[in-house]
Amino acid sequence: MSEKLDWLCNFTIFHAFDPGKIADGSVNVAPLSFGLAVSAIILFGLATIIFKRKDLPI
């Protein structure tokens, strides 16, 4: 889109998981998977806290 946003390409899941290297076995997937799981748990916890604070008229 813009050259100013090129740095965002480093923050995608496709940048972390290279399918070719994973298939070759030249990459250790455990640290990446652990980091992804930890970030998912943290984001889920934050979403739960934020949702509980909302006053939704039902």
XYZ file of N, CA and C in Angstrom:
174
model
N 0.819 -1.182 0.000
C 0.000 0.000 0.000
C 0.870 1.255 0.000
N 1.756 1.313 0.952
C 2.616 2.473 1.083
C 3.966 2.022 1.620
N 5.002 2.731 1.265
C 6.328 2.394 1.767
C 6.446 2.652 3.258
N 5.599 3.501 3.782
C 5.620 3.790 5.214
C 5.118 2.607 6.036
N 4.337 1.727 5.431
C 3.756 0.591 6.139
C 4.480 -0.725 5.857
N 5.619 -0.678 5.200
C 6.352 -1.905 4.884
C 6.812 -2.652 6.127
N 7.036 -1.965 7.224
C 7.503 -2.608 8.453
C 6.452 -3.530 9.047
N 5.191 -3.361 8.678
C 4.123 -4.216 9.193
C 4.201 -5.640 8.643
N 4.915 -5.841 7.554
C 5.041 -7.185 6.975
C 5.764 -8.138 7.923
N 6.559 -7.614 8.843
C 7.292 -8.461 9.779
C 6.410 -8.984 10.902
N 5.200 -8.509 11.035
C 4.321 -8.883 12.130
C 3.170 -9.776 11.696
N 3.379 -10.568 10.673
C 2.350 -11.499 10.232
C 2.756 -12.919 10.603
N 1.788 -13.793 10.691
C 2.074 -15.192 11.019
C 2.829 -15.860 9.877
N 2.663 -15.359 8.668
C 3.345 -15.943 7.523
C 4.829 -15.613 7.521
N 5.206 -14.539 8.190
C 6.623 -14.197 8.320
C 7.302 -15.109 9.336
N 6.593 -15.496 10.374
C 7.168 -16.341 11.419
C 7.240 -17.803 10.981
N 6.215 -18.292 10.327
C 6.163 -19.692 9.916
C 6.437 -19.790 8.417
N 7.636 -20.211 8.063
C 8.003 -20.406 6.658
C 7.746 -21.869 6.298
N 6.719 -22.148 5.503
C 6.343 -23.529 5.227
C 7.449 -24.351 4.573
N 8.259 -23.748 3.724
C 9.330 -24.475 3.065
C 10.380 -24.954 4.051
N 10.768 -24.094 4.975
C 11.772 -24.466 5.974
C 11.206 -25.465 6.977
N 9.932 -25.343 7.301
C 9.305 -26.294 8.220
C 9.245 -27.675 7.579
N 8.914 -27.738 6.299
C 8.845 -29.021 5.598
C 10.230 -29.665 5.478
N 11.260 -28.843 5.314
C 12.628 -29.366 5.236
C 13.145 -29.827 6.587
N 12.581 -29.310 7.655
C 13.041 -29.652 8.991
C 14.212 -28.805 9.449
N 14.458 -27.689 8.763
C 15.594 -26.837 9.115
C 15.236 -25.768 10.130
N 14.003 -25.753 10.590
C 13.551 -24.745 11.557
C 12.947 -25.446 12.766
N 13.264 -24.936 13.944
C 12.657 -25.447 15.172
C 11.343 -24.705 15.389
N 10.247 -25.403 15.286
C 8.922 -24.788 15.340
C 8.447 -24.584 16.781
N 9.038 -25.268 17.740
C 8.577 -25.206 19.124
C 8.592 -23.790 19.709
N 9.684 -23.010 19.583
C 9.657 -21.651 20.158
C 8.604 -20.753 19.507
N 8.440 -20.886 18.195
C 7.433 -20.076 17.511
C 6.022 -20.456 17.950
N 5.781 -21.742 18.091
C 4.470 -22.207 18.530
C 4.193 -21.777 19.971
N 5.220 -21.856 20.808
C 5.071 -21.434 22.200
C 4.760 -19.940 22.276
N 5.478 -19.134 21.511
C 5.220 -17.692 21.489
C 3.828 -17.360 20.989
N 3.382 -18.080 19.976
C 2.033 -17.867 19.444
C 0.981 -18.246 20.471
N 1.193 -19.348 21.178
C 0.240 -19.782 22.200
C 0.192 -18.799 23.367
N 1.340 -18.329 23.807
C 1.387 -17.360 24.915
C 0.710 -16.056 24.525
N 0.983 -15.567 23.317
C 0.343 -14.322 22.891
C -1.165 -14.504 22.735
N -1.621 -15.665 22.279
C -3.059 -15.918 22.155
C -3.726 -15.935 23.528
N -3.070 -16.550 24.517
C -3.632 -16.592 25.873
C -3.709 -15.191 26.467
N -2.662 -14.398 26.276
C -2.653 -13.024 26.800
C -3.742 -12.185 26.142
N -3.852 -12.268 24.824
C -4.878 -11.493 24.125
C -6.286 -11.937 24.506
N -6.479 -13.246 24.702
C -7.787 -13.745 25.121
C -8.126 -13.230 26.520
N -7.144 -13.224 27.411
C -7.365 -12.706 28.756
C -7.714 -11.225 28.750
N -6.995 -10.452 27.948
C -7.298 -9.022 27.848
C -8.687 -8.786 27.263
N -9.055 -9.558 26.262
C -10.380 -9.413 25.665
C -11.470 -9.754 26.673
N -11.233 -10.769 27.491
C -12.206 -11.148 28.514
C -12.373 -10.043 29.544
N -11.272 -9.461 29.985
C -11.329 -8.375 30.970
C -12.055 -7.167 30.398
N -11.726 -6.805 29.169
C -12.367 -5.639 28.544
C -13.853 -5.895 28.340
N -14.230 -7.100 27.917
C -15.631 -7.409 27.689
C -16.434 -7.372 28.987
N -15.838 -7.838 30.087
C -16.559 -7.831 31.359
C -16.810 -6.412 31.865
N -15.955 -5.481 31.501
C -16.114 -4.101 31.937
C -17.160 -3.338 31.136
N -17.525 -3.834 29.993
C -18.517 -3.162 29.149
C -19.899 -3.286 29.783
N -20.659 -2.242 29.679
C -22.037 -2.250 30.168
C -22.948 -2.365 28.948
N -23.282 -3.600 28.597
C -24.074 -3.843 27.406
C -25.554 -3.940 27.765
N -26.374 -3.089 27.160
C -27.818 -3.200 27.412
C -28.378 -4.389 26.610
N -28.833 -5.365 27.345
C -29.377 -6.560 26.692
C -30.859 -6.640 26.944
